[in-house]
Each structure stands twice: as C-alpha cells, then as structure tokens.
CSV table of N, CA, C and O in Angstrom, one decimal:
chain,number,residue,atom,x,y,z
A,78,TRP,N,209.9,197.3,157.2
A,78,TRP,CA,211.2,196.6,157.5
A,78,TRP,C,212.2,196.9,156.4
A,78,TRP,O,211.9,196.9,155.2
A,79,PRO,N,213.4,197.1,156.8
A,79,PRO,CA,214.5,197.3,155.8
A,79,PRO,C,214.6,196.0,154.9
A,79,PRO,O,214.4,194.9,155.4
A,80,ALA,N,215.1,196.2,153.7
A,80,ALA,CA,215.2,195.1,152.8
A,80,ALA,C,216.1,194.0,153.3
A,80,ALA,O,215.8,192.8,153.2
A,81,ALA,N,217.2,194.4,153.9
A,81,ALA,CA,218.2,193.4,154.5
A,81,ALA,C,217.5,192.6,155.6
A,81,ALA,O,217.7,191.3,155.6
A,82,LEU,N,216.7,193.2,156.4
A,82,LEU,CA,216.1,192.5,157.5
A,82,LEU,C,215.0,191.5,156.9
A,82,LEU,O,214.9,190.4,157.4
A,83,ALA,N,214.3,191.9,156.0
A,83,ALA,CA,213.3,191.1,155.3
A,83,ALA,C,214.0,189.9,154.7
A,83,ALA,O,213.5,188.8,154.8
A,84,ALA,N,215.1,190.1,154.0
A,84,ALA,CA,215.8,189.0,153.3
A,84,ALA,C,216.3,188.0,154.3
A,84,ALA,O,216.3,186.8,154.1
A,85,ALA,N,216.9,188.5,155.5
A,85,ALA,CA,217.4,187.6,156.5
A,85,ALA,C,216.3,186.8,157.1
A,85,ALA,O,216.5,185.6,157.3
A,86,ASN,N,215.1,187.3,157.2
A,86,ASN,CA,214.0,186.5,157.8
A,86,ASN,C,213.5,185.4,156.9
A,86,ASN,O,213.1,184.4,157.4
A,87,THR,N,213.7,185.6,155.6
A,87,THR,CA,213.3,184.5,154.7
A,87,THR,C,214.4,183.3,154.7
A,87,THR,O,214.1,182.2,154.4
A,88,LEU,N,215.6,183.6,155.2
A,88,LEU,CA,216.6,182.6,155.4
A,88,LEU,C,216.5,181.8,156.6
A,88,LEU,O,217.0,180.7,156.7
A,89,ASP,N,215.8,182.3,157.6
A,89,ASP,CA,215.7,181.7,158.9
A,89,ASP,C,215.4,180.2,158.9
A,89,ASP,O,216.2,179.4,159.5
A,90,PRO,N,214.4,179.8,158.3
A,90,PRO,CA,214.1,178.3,158.3
A,90,PRO,C,215.2,177.5,157.6
A,90,PRO,O,215.5,176.4,158.1
A,91,PHE,N,215.7,178.0,156.5
A,91,PHE,CA,216.8,177.3,155.9
A,91,PHE,C,218.1,177.2,156.7
A,91,PHE,O,218.7,176.1,156.9
A,92,LEU,N,218.5,178.3,157.3
A,92,LEU,CA,219.7,178.3,158.2
A,92,LEU,C,219.5,177.4,159.4
A,92,LEU,O,220.4,176.7,159.8
A,93,GLU,N,218.3,177.5,160.0
A,93,GLU,CA,218.1,176.6,161.2
A,93,GLU,C,218.2,175.1,160.8
A,93,GLU,O,218.8,174.3,161.4
A,94,ARG,N,217.6,174.8,159.7
A,94,ARG,CA,217.6,173.4,159.2
A,94,ARG,C,219.0,173.0,158.8
A,94,ARG,O,219.4,171.8,159.2
A,95,ALA,N,219.8,173.8,158.2
A,95,ALA,CA,221.2,173.5,157.9
A,95,ALA,C,222.0,173.3,159.1
A,95,ALA,O,222.8,172.4,159.2
A,96,LEU,N,221.8,174.1,160.2
A,96,LEU,CA,222.5,173.9,161.4
A,96,LEU,C,222.1,172.6,162.1
A,96,LEU,O,222.9,171.9,162.7
A,97,ILE,N,220.8,172.3,162.1
A,97,ILE,CA,220.4,171.0,162.7
A,97,ILE,C,221.1,169.8,162.0
A,97,ILE,O,221.6,168.9,162.6
A,98,LEU,N,221.2,169.9,160.7
A,98,LEU,CA,221.9,168.8,159.9
A,98,LEU,C,223.4,168.8,160.3
A,98,LEU,O,224.0,167.7,160.4
A,99,CYS,N,224.0,170.0,160.5
A,99,CYS,CA,225.4,170.0,160.8
A,99,CYS,C,225.6,169.4,162.2
A,99,CYS,O,226.6,168.7,162.5
A,100,VAL,N,224.7,169.8,163.2
A,100,VAL,CA,224.8,169.2,164.5
A,100,VAL,C,224.7,167.7,164.5
A,100,VAL,O,225.5,167.0,165.1
A,101,GLU,N,223.8,167.2,163.7
A,101,GLU,CA,223.7,165.8,163.6
A,101,GLU,C,224.9,165.1,162.9
A,101,GLU,O,225.4,164.1,163.4
A,102,TRP,N,225.3,165.7,161.8
A,102,TRP,CA,226.4,165.2,161.0
A,102,TRP,C,227.7,165.1,161.8
A,102,TRP,O,228.4,164.1,161.8
A,103,PHE,N,228.0,166.1,162.6
A,103,PHE,CA,229.3,166.2,163.3
A,103,PHE,C,229.1,165.7,164.8
A,103,PHE,O,230.0,165.8,165.6
A,104,GLU,N,227.9,165.3,165.1
A,104,GLU,CA,227.6,164.8,166.5
A,104,GLU,C,227.9,165.8,167.5
A,104,GLU,O,228.5,165.5,168.5
A,105,ALA,N,227.6,167.1,167.2
A,105,ALA,CA,227.9,168.2,168.1
A,105,ALA,C,226.7,168.4,169.0
A,105,ALA,O,225.6,168.0,168.8
A,106,SER,N,227.0,169.1,170.1
A,106,SER,CA,225.9,169.3,171.1
A,106,SER,C,225.3,170.7,170.8
A,106,SER,O,224.2,171.0,171.4
A,107,GLY,N,225.8,171.5,169.9
A,107,GLY,CA,225.2,172.7,169.6
A,107,GLY,C,226.0,173.5,168.5
A,107,GLY,O,227.2,173.2,168.3
A,108,ALA,N,225.3,174.4,167.9
A,108,ALA,CA,226.0,175.2,166.8
A,108,ALA,C,225.2,176.5,166.7
A,108,ALA,O,224.0,176.6,166.9
A,109,THR,N,225.9,177.6,166.4
A,109,THR,CA,225.3,178.9,166.1
A,109,THR,C,225.9,179.5,164.8
A,109,THR,O,227.0,179.1,164.4
A,110,LEU,N,225.1,180.3,164.2
A,110,LEU,CA,225.5,180.9,162.9
A,110,LEU,C,225.2,182.4,163.0
A,110,LEU,O,224.1,182.8,163.3
A,111,PHE,N,226.3,183.2,162.8
A,111,PHE,CA,226.1,184.7,162.9
A,111,PHE,C,226.4,185.2,161.5
A,111,PHE,O,227.3,184.7,160.8
A,112,LEU,N,225.6,186.2,161.0
A,112,LEU,CA,225.7,186.8,159.7
A,112,LEU,C,226.1,188.3,159.9
A,112,LEU,O,225.6,188.9,160.9
A,113,ARG,N,226.9,188.8,159.1
A,113,ARG,CA,227.3,190.2,159.2
A,113,ARG,C,226.3,191.1,158.6
A,113,ARG,O,225.7,190.8,157.6
A,114,GLU,N,226.0,192.2,159.3
A,114,GLU,CA,225.0,193.1,158.8
A,114,GLU,C,225.5,193.8,157.6
A,114,GLU,O,226.7,193.9,157.4
A,115,GLU,N,224.6,194.2,156.7
A,115,GLU,CA,225.0,194.9,155.5
A,115,GLU,C,225.8,196.1,155.8
A,115,GLU,O,226.8,196.4,155.1
A,116,GLU,N,225.4,196.9,156.7
A,116,GLU,CA,226.0,198.1,157.1
A,116,GLU,C,226.5,198.0,158.6
A,116,GLU,O,225.7,197.5,159.4
A,117,GLY,N,227.7,198.3,158.8
A,117,GLY,CA,228.2,198.3,160.2
A,117,GLY,C,229.2,197.1,160.4
A,117,GLY,O,229.5,196.4,159.4
A,118,GLU,N,229.6,197.0,161.6
A,118,GLU,CA,230.6,196.0,161.9
A,118,GLU,C,230.1,194.8,162.8
A,118,GLU,O,230.9,194.0,163.2
A,119,ASP,N,228.8,194.7,163.0
A,119,ASP,CA,228.3,193.7,163.8
A,119,ASP,C,227.9,192.4,163.1
A,119,ASP,O,227.6,192.5,161.9
A,120,TYR,N,228.0,191.3,163.8
A,120,TYR,CA,227.5,190.0,163.3
A,120,TYR,C,226.3,189.7,164.2
A,120,TYR,O,226.4,189.9,165.4
A,121,VAL,N,225.2,189.3,163.6
A,121,VAL,CA,224.0,189.1,164.4
A,121,VAL,C,223.6,187.6,164.3
A,121,VAL,O,223.7,187.0,163.2
A,122,LEU,N,223.2,187.0,165.4
A,122,LEU,CA,222.8,185.6,165.5
A,122,LEU,C,221.6,185.4,164.4
A,122,LEU,O,220.6,186.1,164.5
A,123,ALA,N,221.9,184.5,163.5
A,123,ALA,CA,220.9,184.2,162.5
A,123,ALA,C,220.2,182.8,162.7
A,123,ALA,O,219.1,182.7,162.3
A,124,ALA,N,220.9,181.9,163.4
A,124,ALA,CA,220.3,180.6,163.6
A,124,ALA,C,221.1,179.9,164.7
A,124,ALA,O,222.3,180.2,165.0
A,125,ARG,N,220.4,179.0,165.4
A,125,ARG,CA,221.1,178.1,166.4
A,125,ARG,C,220.4,176.8,166.5
A,125,ARG,O,219.2,176.7,166.1
A,126,ALA,N,221.1,175.8,166.9
A,126,ALA,CA,220.6,174.4,166.9
A,126,ALA,C,221.3,173.6,167.9
A,126,ALA,O,222.5,173.8,168.2
A,127,GLY,N,220.7,172.6,168.5
A,127,GLY,CA,221.3,171.7,169.5
A,127,GLY,C,221.1,172.2,170.9
A,127,GLY,O,220.8,173.3,171.2
A,128,ILE,N,221.2,171.2,171.8
A,128,ILE,CA,220.9,171.4,173.2
A,128,ILE,C,221.9,172.4,173.9
A,128,ILE,O,221.5,173.2,174.8
A,129,ASP,N,223.1,172.5,173.4
A,129,ASP,CA,224.1,173.5,174.0
A,129,ASP,C,224.2,174.8,173.2
A,129,ASP,O,225.1,175.6,173.5
A,130,ALA,N,223.3,175.1,172.3
A,130,ALA,CA,223.3,176.3,171.6
A,130,ALA,C,222.5,177.3,172.4
A,130,ALA,O,221.3,177.5,172.2
A,131,THR,N,223.1,177.9,173.4
A,131,THR,CA,222.4,178.7,174.4
A,131,THR,C,222.6,180.2,174.2
A,131,THR,O,222.3,181.0,175.1
A,132,VAL,N,223.2,180.6,173.1
A,132,VAL,CA,223.4,182.0,172.8
A,132,VAL,C,222.0,182.7,172.7
A,132,VAL,O,221.1,182.2,172.0
A,133,PRO,N,221.8,183.8,173.4
A,133,PRO,CA,220.4,184.4,173.4
A,133,PRO,C,220.0,185.0,172.1
A,133,PRO,O,220.9,185.4,171.3
A,134,LEU,N,218.7,184.9,171.8
A,134,LEU,CA,218.2,185.5,170.5
A,134,LEU,C,218.6,187.0,170.5
A,134,LEU,O,218.5,187.6,171.6
A,135,GLY,N,219.0,187.5,169.4
A,135,GLY,CA,219.3,188.9,169.3
A,135,GLY,C,220.8,189.2,169.6
A,135,GLY,O,221.2,190.3,169.6
A,136,ALA,N,221.6,188.1,169.9
A,136,ALA,CA,223.0,188.3,170.2
A,136,ALA,C,223.7,188.9,169.1
A,136,ALA,O,223.5,188.7,167.9
A,137,ARG,N,224.7,189.8,169.5
A,137,ARG,CA,225.6,190.4,168.5
A,137,ARG,C,227.0,190.2,168.8
A,137,ARG,O,227.4,190.2,170.0
A,138,ILE,N,227.8,190.2,167.8
A,138,ILE,CA,229.3,190.2,168.0
A,138,ILE,C,229.9,191.3,167.2
A,138,ILE,O,229.5,191.5,166.0
A,139,ARG,N,230.7,192.1,167.8
A,139,ARG,CA,231.4,193.3,167.2
A,139,ARG,C,232.6,192.8,166.5
A,139,ARG,O,233.5,192.1,167.1
A,140,HIS,N,232.8,193.1,165.2
A,140,HIS,CA,234.0,192.7,164.4
A,140,HIS,C,235.2,193.3,165.1
A,140,HIS,O,235.3,194.5,165.4
A,141,GLY,N,236.2,192.4,165.3
A,141,GLY,CA,237.5,192.8,165.8
A,141,GLY,C,237.6,192.8,167.3
A,141,GLY,O,238.6,193.1,167.9
A,142,GLN,N,236.5,192.5,168.0
A,142,GLN,CA,236.5,192.5,169.5
A,142,GLN,C,236.2,191.1,170.0
A,142,GLN,O,235.3,190.4,169.5
A,143,GLY,N,237.1,190.7,170.9
A,143,GLY,CA,237.0,189.4,171.5
A,143,GLY,C,237.4,188.3,170.6
A,143,GLY,O,237.8,188.5,169.4
A,144,ILE,N,237.3,187.0,171.0
A,144,ILE,CA,237.8,185.9,170.2
A,144,ILE,C,236.9,185.7,169.0
A,144,ILE,O,237.4,185.6,167.9
A,145,ALA,N,235.6,185.7,169.2
A,145,ALA,CA,234.7,185.5,168.0
A,145,ALA,C,234.8,186.7,167.0
A,145,ALA,O,234.7,186.5,165.8
A,146,GLY,N,234.9,187.9,167.5
A,146,GLY,CA,235.0,189.1,166.6
A,146,GLY,C,236.2,189.1,165.9
A,146,GLY,O,236.3,189.6,164.8
A,147,THR,N,237.3,188.6,166.4
A,147,THR,CA,238.6,188.6,165.8
A,147,THR,C,238.6,187.5,164.7
A,147,THR,O,239.2,187.7,163.6
A,148,ALA,N,237.9,186.4,164.9
A,148,ALA,CA,237.9,185.3,164.0
A,148,ALA,C,237.1,185.7,162.7
A,148,ALA,O,237.2,185.1,161.7
A,149,GLY,N,236.1,186.6,162.9
A,149,GLY,CA,235.2,187.0,161.8
A,149,GLY,C,235.8,187.8,160.8
A,149,GLY,O,236.2,187.9,159.9
C-alpha cells in the first residue's frame, strides 16, 4: 500500500466518529467528508455518517468540476 493510503486508513475510525458527533451536534440527517489526494486533483470520500449520508463508498470529486468540486 502507498504511504498516503495507509495513513488515510488509520484516520478512518477517527473521521467517522467525528462525523457522527457533528451529525448529532447539528441535528443533521447526514454528513460526508472528502479528503484531497496527495497527488492529483481528486477528493475521495473518507467518512460518512447519518441516515441520509448515501454517497457510495469510493466516491470521488474532481477539483474544479461541479458544485462540490468548485467549492473545494
């Protein structure tokens, strides 16, 4: 595994727990968190929480494309 991928996997439980707390705190129905890859222009789904967090695992957002990509 590349070092960046291994590092991201160690964050998974922390990111998921942080999102669960955010969903509870803000009384949201769902939340997702995307992290930018070390190399390239993509953001990759790192965590999701809540009943309405239906973004599929492995989802990617291209920097500069679409609403989410422009906001990144």
